[in-house]
PDB file of C-alpha atoms in Angstrom:
ATOM      1  CA  UNK A   1      78.448  50.377 -21.908  1.00  0.00           C
ATOM      2  CA  UNK A   2      81.422  52.151 -20.904  1.00  0.00           C
ATOM      3  CA  UNK A   3      84.004  52.548 -23.652  1.00  0.00           C
ATOM      4  CA  UNK A   4      87.537  53.920 -23.477  1.00  0.00           C
ATOM      5  CA  UNK A   5      89.744  55.054 -26.365  1.00  0.00           C
ATOM      6  CA  UNK A   6      93.331  55.843 -26.267  1.00  0.00           C
ATOM      7  CA  UNK A   7      94.854  58.401 -28.568  1.00  0.00           C
ATOM      8  CA  UNK A   8      98.384  59.787 -29.068  1.00  0.00           C
ATOM      9  CA  UNK A   9     101.477  59.258 -31.289  1.00  0.00           C
ATOM     10  CA  UNK A  10     102.686  55.791 -31.709  1.00  0.00           C
ATOM     11  CA  UNK A  11     106.457  56.888 -31.996  1.00  0.00           C
ATOM     12  CA  UNK A  12     108.190  59.216 -29.603  1.00  0.00           C
ATOM     13  CA  UNK A  13     111.888  60.175 -29.675  1.00  0.00           C
ATOM     14  CA  UNK A  14     114.149  59.220 -26.842  1.00  0.00           C
ATOM     15  CA  UNK A  15     114.389  61.934 -24.143  1.00  0.00           C
ATOM     16  CA  UNK A  16     111.067  63.546 -25.323  1.00  0.00           C
ATOM     17  CA  UNK A  17     107.704  63.418 -23.759  1.00  0.00           C
ATOM     18  CA  UNK A  18     105.001  60.779 -24.310  1.00  0.00           C
ATOM     19  CA  UNK A  19     101.465  62.144 -24.197  1.00  0.00           C
ATOM     20  CA  UNK A  20      98.386  60.042 -24.496  1.00  0.00           C
ATOM     21  CA  UNK A  21      94.741  60.893 -23.910  1.00  0.00           C
ATOM     22  CA  UNK A  22      91.843  58.619 -23.117  1.00  0.00           C
ATOM     23  CA  UNK A  23      88.207  59.327 -24.125  1.00  0.00           C
ATOM     24  CA  UNK A  24      85.646  57.996 -22.055  1.00  0.00           C
ATOM     25  CA  UNK A  25      82.179  57.292 -23.368  1.00  0.00           C
ATOM     26  CA  UNK A  26      78.950  55.525 -22.090  1.00  0.00           C
ATOM     27  CA  UNK A  27      79.698  56.943 -18.508  1.00  0.00           C
ATOM     28  CA  UNK A  28      80.848  60.057 -16.572  1.00  0.00           C
ATOM     29  CA  UNK A  29      84.226  60.338 -15.599  1.00  0.00           C
ATOM     30  CA  UNK A  30      82.923  62.414 -12.706  1.00  0.00           C
ATOM     31  CA  UNK A  31      80.979  59.473 -10.976  1.00  0.00           C
ATOM     32  CA  UNK A  32      82.269  58.378  -7.761  1.00  0.00           C
ATOM     33  CA  UNK A  33      83.953  55.118  -7.087  1.00  0.00           C
ATOM     34  CA  UNK A  34      85.931  54.966 -10.203  1.00  0.00           C
ATOM     35  CA  UNK A  35      89.744  55.372 -10.635  1.00  0.00           C
ATOM     36  CA  UNK A  36      90.940  56.340 -14.239  1.00  0.00           C
ATOM     37  CA  UNK A  37      93.964  54.216 -14.736  1.00  0.00           C
ATOM     38  CA  UNK A  38      96.811  53.702 -17.218  1.00  0.00           C
ATOM     39  CA  UNK A  39      98.427  50.190 -17.390  1.00  0.00           C
ATOM     40  CA  UNK A  40     101.208  49.340 -19.533  1.00  0.00           C
ATOM     41  CA  UNK A  41     102.488  46.029 -21.136  1.00  0.00           C
ATOM     42  CA  UNK A  42     106.129  45.779 -22.420  1.00  0.00           C
ATOM     43  CA  UNK A  43     106.263  43.660 -25.504  1.00  0.00           C
ATOM     44  CA  UNK A  44     105.745  40.091 -24.505  1.00  0.00           C
ATOM     45  CA  UNK A  45     105.525  40.927 -20.896  1.00  0.00           C
ATOM     46  CA  UNK A  46     102.814  41.087 -18.243  1.00  0.00           C
ATOM     47  CA  UNK A  47     100.837  43.998 -17.023  1.00  0.00           C
ATOM     48  CA  UNK A  48     102.037  46.953 -15.061  1.00  0.00           C
ATOM     49  CA  UNK A  49      99.797  49.550 -13.473  1.00  0.00           C
ATOM     50  CA  UNK A  50     101.497  52.782 -13.642  1.00  0.00           C
ATOM     51  CA  UNK A  51      99.013  55.204 -12.087  1.00  0.00           C
ATOM     52  CA  UNK A  52      95.467  56.421 -11.766  1.00  0.00           C
ATOM     53  CA  UNK A  53      93.600  59.488 -11.175  1.00  0.00           C
ATOM     54  CA  UNK A  54      90.259  60.265  -9.532  1.00  0.00           C
ATOM     55  CA  UNK A  55      87.794  62.719 -10.973  1.00  0.00           C
ATOM     56  CA  UNK A  56      88.848  65.360  -8.107  1.00  0.00           C
ATOM     57  CA  UNK A  57      92.331  65.159  -9.597  1.00  0.00           C
ATOM     58  CA  UNK A  58      93.858  62.988  -6.764  1.00  0.00           C
ATOM     59  CA  UNK A  59      96.695  60.955  -8.245  1.00  0.00           C
ATOM     60  CA  UNK A  60      98.640  57.844  -7.416  1.00  0.00           C
ATOM     61  CA  UNK A  61     101.751  56.757  -9.378  1.00  0.00           C
ATOM     62  CA  UNK A  62     104.064  53.870  -9.577  1.00  0.00           C
ATOM     63  CA  UNK A  63     107.119  54.906  -7.563  1.00  0.00           C
ATOM     64  CA  UNK A  64     109.533  53.873 -10.323  1.00  0.00           C
ATOM     65  CA  UNK A  65     108.025  56.577 -12.585  1.00  0.00           C
ATOM     66  CA  UNK A  66     107.717  59.313 -10.111  1.00  0.00           C
ATOM     67  CA  UNK A  67     109.382  62.525 -11.275  1.00  0.00           C
ATOM     68  CA  UNK A  68     108.523  61.749 -14.893  1.00  0.00           C
ATOM     69  CA  UNK A  69     104.823  61.030 -14.889  1.00  0.00           C
ATOM     70  CA  UNK A  70     101.794  63.145 -14.581  1.00  0.00           C
ATOM     71  CA  UNK A  71      98.150  62.566 -15.226  1.00  0.00           C
ATOM     72  CA  UNK A  72      95.364  65.004 -15.564  1.00  0.00           C
ATOM     73  CA  UNK A  73      91.385  64.672 -15.839  1.00  0.00           C
ATOM     74  CA  UNK A  74      89.176  66.862 -17.941  1.00  0.00           C
ATOM     75  CA  UNK A  75      85.600  66.339 -16.556  1.00  0.00           C
ATOM     76  CA  UNK A  76      83.961  68.726 -19.053  1.00  0.00           C
ATOM     77  CA  UNK A  77      85.398  66.708 -22.048  1.00  0.00           C
ATOM     78  CA  UNK A  78      85.130  63.270 -20.117  1.00  0.00           C
ATOM     79  CA  UNK A  79      88.807  62.390 -20.839  1.00  0.00           C
ATOM     80  CA  UNK A  80      91.945  62.014 -18.966  1.00  0.00           C
ATOM     81  CA  UNK A  81      95.437  62.142 -19.892  1.00  0.00           C
ATOM     82  CA  UNK A  82      98.956  60.628 -19.409  1.00  0.00           C
ATOM     83  CA  UNK A  83     102.372  62.567 -19.656  1.00  0.00           C
ATOM     84  CA  UNK A  84     105.731  60.770 -19.349  1.00  0.00           C
ATOM     85  CA  UNK A  85     108.817  62.682 -19.800  1.00  0.00           C
ATOM     86  CA  UNK A  86     112.307  61.802 -20.560  1.00  0.00           C
ATOM     87  CA  UNK A  87     111.453  58.639 -22.156  1.00  0.00           C
ATOM     88  CA  UNK A  88     113.833  55.722 -23.070  1.00  0.00           C
ATOM     89  CA  UNK A  89     113.543  52.643 -24.907  1.00  0.00           C
ATOM     90  CA  UNK A  90     112.468  51.036 -21.492  1.00  0.00           C
ATOM     91  CA  UNK A  91     109.165  53.018 -22.073  1.00  0.00           C
ATOM     92  CA  UNK A  92     108.309  51.243 -25.183  1.00  0.00           C
ATOM     93  CA  UNK A  93     105.032  49.380 -24.525  1.00  0.00           C
ATOM     94  CA  UNK A  94     101.399  48.943 -25.243  1.00  0.00           C
ATOM     95  CA  UNK A  95      99.674  51.668 -22.988  1.00  0.00           C
ATOM     96  CA  UNK A  96      96.046  50.835 -21.853  1.00  0.00           C
ATOM     97  CA  UNK A  97      93.670  53.407 -20.332  1.00  0.00           C
ATOM     98  CA  UNK A  98      91.158  51.653 -17.987  1.00  0.00           C
ATOM     99  CA  UNK A  99      88.522  52.097 -15.280  1.00  0.00           C
ATOM    100  CA  UNK A 100      89.190  50.928 -11.845  1.00  0.00           C
ATOM    101  CA  UNK A 101      85.885  50.040  -9.972  1.00  0.00           C
ATOM    102  CA  UNK A 102      85.795  49.940  -6.141  1.00  0.00           C
ATOM    103  CA  UNK A 103      82.958  48.872  -4.137  1.00  0.00           C
ATOM    104  CA  UNK A 104      84.659  46.931  -1.352  1.00  0.00           C
ATOM    105  CA  UNK A 105      87.802  48.762  -0.739  1.00  0.00           C
ATOM    106  CA  UNK A 106      89.732  46.518  -3.279  1.00  0.00           C
ATOM    107  CA  UNK A 107      89.290  47.648  -6.850  1.00  0.00           C
ATOM    108  CA  UNK A 108      89.509  45.886  -9.989  1.00  0.00           C
ATOM    109  CA  UNK A 109      89.557  46.972 -13.701  1.00  0.00           C
ATOM    110  CA  UNK A 110      86.230  46.527 -15.273  1.00  0.00           C
ATOM    111  CA  UNK A 111      86.795  48.379 -18.512  1.00  0.00           C
ATOM    112  CA  UNK A 112      89.814  48.620 -20.645  1.00  0.00           C
ATOM    113  CA  UNK A 113      90.655  50.744 -23.748  1.00  0.00           C
ATOM    114  CA  UNK A 114      91.942  48.729 -26.930  1.00  0.00           C
ATOM    115  CA  UNK A 115      95.479  49.858 -26.038  1.00  0.00           C
ATOM    116  CA  UNK A 116      97.875  51.830 -28.000  1.00  0.00           C
ATOM    117  CA  UNK A 117     101.568  50.949 -28.892  1.00  0.00           C
ATOM    118  CA  UNK A 118     104.152  53.699 -28.021  1.00  0.00           C
ATOM    119  CA  UNK A 119     107.566  53.005 -29.487  1.00  0.00           C
ATOM    120  CA  UNK A 120     110.403  55.190 -28.232  1.00  0.00           C
ATOM    121  CA  UNK A 121     112.817  55.699 -31.191  1.00  0.00           C
ATOM    122  CA  UNK A 122     116.598  56.860 -30.927  1.00  0.00           C
TER     123      UNK A 122
ATOM    124  CA  UNK B   1     106.251  45.244  -2.672  1.00  0.00           C
ATOM    125  CA  UNK B   2     103.775  42.496  -2.821  1.00  0.00           C
ATOM    126  CA  UNK B   3     104.476  39.751  -5.257  1.00  0.00           C
ATOM    127  CA  UNK B   4     101.842  37.424  -7.005  1.00  0.00           C
ATOM    128  CA  UNK B   5     103.278  34.474  -8.526  1.00  0.00           C
ATOM    129  CA  UNK B   6     101.712  32.236 -11.366  1.00  0.00           C
ATOM    130  CA  UNK B   7     102.902  29.259 -13.384  1.00  0.00           C
ATOM    131  CA  UNK B   8     104.137  30.266 -16.636  1.00  0.00           C
ATOM    132  CA  UNK B   9     101.818  27.882 -18.388  1.00  0.00           C
ATOM    133  CA  UNK B  10      99.034  25.247 -17.947  1.00  0.00           C
ATOM    134  CA  UNK B  11      98.220  22.638 -20.641  1.00  0.00           C
ATOM    135  CA  UNK B  12      94.831  21.033 -20.836  1.00  0.00           C
ATOM    136  CA  UNK B  13      92.743  18.971 -23.435  1.00  0.00           C
ATOM    137  CA  UNK B  14      89.507  20.285 -24.567  1.00  0.00           C
ATOM    138  CA  UNK B  15      86.712  19.233 -22.350  1.00  0.00           C
ATOM    139  CA  UNK B  16      88.914  18.934 -19.383  1.00  0.00           C
ATOM    140  CA  UNK B  17      89.364  21.120 -16.401  1.00  0.00           C
ATOM    141  CA  UNK B  18      91.978  23.745 -16.303  1.00  0.00           C
ATOM    142  CA  UNK B  19      93.250  24.959 -12.840  1.00  0.00           C
ATOM    143  CA  UNK B  20      95.443  28.271 -12.678  1.00  0.00           C
ATOM    144  CA  UNK B  21      96.967  29.449  -9.394  1.00  0.00           C
ATOM    145  CA  UNK B  22      97.971  32.738  -8.017  1.00  0.00           C
ATOM    146  CA  UNK B  23     100.292  32.623  -4.858  1.00  0.00           C
ATOM    147  CA  UNK B  24     100.927  35.468  -2.516  1.00  0.00           C
ATOM    148  CA  UNK B  25     101.623  36.093   0.988  1.00  0.00           C
ATOM    149  CA  UNK B  26      98.214  35.724   2.975  1.00  0.00           C
ATOM    150  CA  UNK B  27      96.432  36.268  -0.246  1.00  0.00           C
ATOM    151  CA  UNK B  28      93.347  34.702   1.263  1.00  0.00           C
ATOM    152  CA  UNK B  29      93.019  37.974   3.119  1.00  0.00           C
ATOM    153  CA  UNK B  30      92.683  40.042   0.040  1.00  0.00           C
ATOM    154  CA  UNK B  31      90.273  40.036  -2.976  1.00  0.00           C
ATOM    155  CA  UNK B  32      91.687  38.662  -6.126  1.00  0.00           C
ATOM    156  CA  UNK B  33      90.579  39.441  -9.486  1.00  0.00           C
ATOM    157  CA  UNK B  34      91.456  37.696 -12.768  1.00  0.00           C
ATOM    158  CA  UNK B  35      91.778  38.827 -16.533  1.00  0.00           C
ATOM    159  CA  UNK B  36      91.903  36.989 -19.554  1.00  0.00           C
ATOM    160  CA  UNK B  37      93.998  38.340 -22.393  1.00  0.00           C
ATOM    161  CA  UNK B  38      94.063  36.909 -25.941  1.00  0.00           C
ATOM    162  CA  UNK B  39      96.920  37.798 -28.357  1.00  0.00           C
ATOM    163  CA  UNK B  40      96.735  41.325 -29.655  1.00  0.00           C
ATOM    164  CA  UNK B  41      93.744  42.233 -27.440  1.00  0.00           C
ATOM    165  CA  UNK B  42      93.127  44.135 -24.264  1.00  0.00           C
ATOM    166  CA  UNK B  43      92.435  42.112 -21.075  1.00  0.00           C
ATOM    167  CA  UNK B  44      89.132  41.083 -20.131  1.00  0.00           C
ATOM    168  CA  UNK B  45      87.788  40.683 -16.546  1.00  0.00           C
ATOM    169  CA  UNK B  46      86.665  37.197 -15.995  1.00  0.00           C
ATOM    170  CA  UNK B  47      86.373  37.103 -12.133  1.00  0.00           C
ATOM    171  CA  UNK B  48      86.373  39.631  -9.372  1.00  0.00           C
ATOM    172  CA  UNK B  49      86.252  39.562  -5.658  1.00  0.00           C
ATOM    173  CA  UNK B  50      87.554  36.114  -5.670  1.00  0.00           C
ATOM    174  CA  UNK B  51      84.459  34.320  -7.294  1.00  0.00           C
ATOM    175  CA  UNK B  52      82.158  36.774  -8.844  1.00  0.00           C
ATOM    176  CA  UNK B  53      81.700  36.427 -12.560  1.00  0.00           C
ATOM    177  CA  UNK B  54      81.036  39.511 -14.619  1.00  0.00           C
ATOM    178  CA  UNK B  55      77.935  39.166 -17.003  1.00  0.00           C
ATOM    179  CA  UNK B  56      78.823  37.457 -19.995  1.00  0.00           C
ATOM    180  CA  UNK B  57      81.482  35.274 -18.527  1.00  0.00           C
ATOM    181  CA  UNK B  58      80.462  31.690 -18.792  1.00  0.00           C
ATOM    182  CA  UNK B  59      79.630  29.495 -15.583  1.00  0.00           C
ATOM    183  CA  UNK B  60      82.367  27.383 -16.576  1.00  0.00           C
ATOM    184  CA  UNK B  61      84.658  29.907 -15.153  1.00  0.00           C
ATOM    185  CA  UNK B  62      85.015  29.873 -11.268  1.00  0.00           C
ATOM    186  CA  UNK B  63      87.316  31.211  -8.614  1.00  0.00           C
ATOM    187  CA  UNK B  64      88.409  30.672  -5.028  1.00  0.00           C
ATOM    188  CA  UNK B  65      90.980  32.145  -2.635  1.00  0.00           C
ATOM    189  CA  UNK B  66      92.293  30.873   0.775  1.00  0.00           C
ATOM    190  CA  UNK B  67      95.495  30.918   2.622  1.00  0.00           C
ATOM    191  CA  UNK B  68      98.391  31.845   0.145  1.00  0.00           C
ATOM    192  CA  UNK B  69      96.674  30.592  -2.923  1.00  0.00           C
ATOM    193  CA  UNK B  70      93.770  32.040  -5.287  1.00  0.00           C
ATOM    194  CA  UNK B  71      92.585  29.772  -7.927  1.00  0.00           C
ATOM    195  CA  UNK B  72      90.712  30.078 -11.207  1.00  0.00           C
ATOM    196  CA  UNK B  73      89.119  27.092 -12.577  1.00  0.00           C
ATOM    197  CA  UNK B  74      87.807  26.639 -16.055  1.00  0.00           C
ATOM    198  CA  UNK B  75      85.623  23.591 -16.571  1.00  0.00           C
ATOM    199  CA  UNK B  76      84.890  22.022 -19.960  1.00  0.00           C
ATOM    200  CA  UNK B  77      87.818  23.946 -21.592  1.00  0.00           C
ATOM    201  CA  UNK B  78      87.293  25.090 -25.051  1.00  0.00           C
ATOM    202  CA  UNK B  79      89.676  26.067 -27.850  1.00  0.00           C
ATOM    203  CA  UNK B  80      88.458  29.766 -27.286  1.00  0.00           C
ATOM    204  CA  UNK B  81      89.833  29.647 -23.722  1.00  0.00           C
ATOM    205  CA  UNK B  82      93.427  29.708 -24.738  1.00  0.00           C
ATOM    206  CA  UNK B  83      94.902  33.047 -23.581  1.00  0.00           C
ATOM    207  CA  UNK B  84      96.968  34.535 -20.799  1.00  0.00           C
ATOM    208  CA  UNK B  85      95.287  34.790 -17.542  1.00  0.00           C
ATOM    209  CA  UNK B  86      96.530  37.273 -14.893  1.00  0.00           C
ATOM    210  CA  UNK B  87      95.587  37.657 -11.224  1.00  0.00           C
ATOM    211  CA  UNK B  88      95.308  41.027  -9.621  1.00  0.00           C
ATOM    212  CA  UNK B  89      94.935  42.494  -6.053  1.00  0.00           C
ATOM    213  CA  UNK B  90      94.947  45.890  -4.609  1.00  0.00           C
ATOM    214  CA  UNK B  91      97.782  46.451  -2.227  1.00  0.00           C
ATOM    215  CA  UNK B  92      97.315  49.492  -0.131  1.00  0.00           C
ATOM    216  CA  UNK B  93     100.165  48.704   2.193  1.00  0.00           C
ATOM    217  CA  UNK B  94     102.753  49.910  -0.303  1.00  0.00           C
ATOM    218  CA  UNK B  95     103.024  52.445  -3.139  1.00  0.00           C
ATOM    219  CA  UNK B  96     101.920  49.682  -5.619  1.00  0.00           C
ATOM    220  CA  UNK B  97      98.133  49.845  -5.601  1.00  0.00           C
ATOM    221  CA  UNK B  98      97.291  47.475  -8.347  1.00  0.00           C
ATOM    222  CA  UNK B  99      99.492  44.406  -8.421  1.00  0.00           C
ATOM    223  CA  UNK B 100      99.381  41.902 -11.460  1.00  0.00           C
ATOM    224  CA  UNK B 101     100.552  38.368 -11.175  1.00  0.00           C
ATOM    225  CA  UNK B 102     102.995  37.251 -13.729  1.00  0.00           C
ATOM    226  CA  UNK B 103     100.497  35.627 -15.869  1.00  0.00           C
ATOM    227  CA  UNK B 104      99.716  32.039 -16.920  1.00  0.00           C
ATOM    228  CA  UNK B 105      99.348  31.057 -20.591  1.00  0.00           C
ATOM    229  CA  UNK B 106      96.709  28.410 -20.857  1.00  0.00           C
ATOM    230  CA  UNK B 107      97.339  26.244 -23.834  1.00  0.00           C
ATOM    231  CA  UNK B 108      94.579  24.096 -25.166  1.00  0.00           C
ATOM    232  CA  UNK B 109      96.025  20.883 -26.531  1.00  0.00           C
TER     233      UNK B 109
END
């Protein structure tokens, strides 16, 4: 059973950098066919995919965050990370790390972390 | 970008059948996945590749997809099924790889 656990500060000051880490257990982050994903949910709103990283380091990001977002993966420690710079109140959300699984060219999320609320304060 | 539209809410009495739809342009040509999210919890996958159920998801949950509409059906609805349900596709045609629907709140009367 794969488990994911987010960690990081719950409050980030406006204009600063949001940094979250996701620890993966029960499976190797280096396995082929999986996308290590970050999804966020603004308070009372729907789900928004913001990006993913493959174990090779290849990344894809949502265009609206390009220039501010970066993801990295540490295969030796079996975790991956999210950095979002110059945050504003619009970045206040619950951030989920998750595993995307792909066997037919159209992946879905099969495992989710519990989510962590990040509040941007002024 | 690709848009997935869902009704804001669906209400159903216990024991009845709930039908939730997800509309998108030629969505029948894509695989649709569904997630259930209860308040304060992370989403849970309840259907993938249109109609495959993950282990642990009751047979009461079923899915279909054709034309411009994908459907998640819950038979013999129980109080515990009350949640938000999101559809999702993978859109490799744009920069938005995972696209989620707007979500439907299932209300069990």
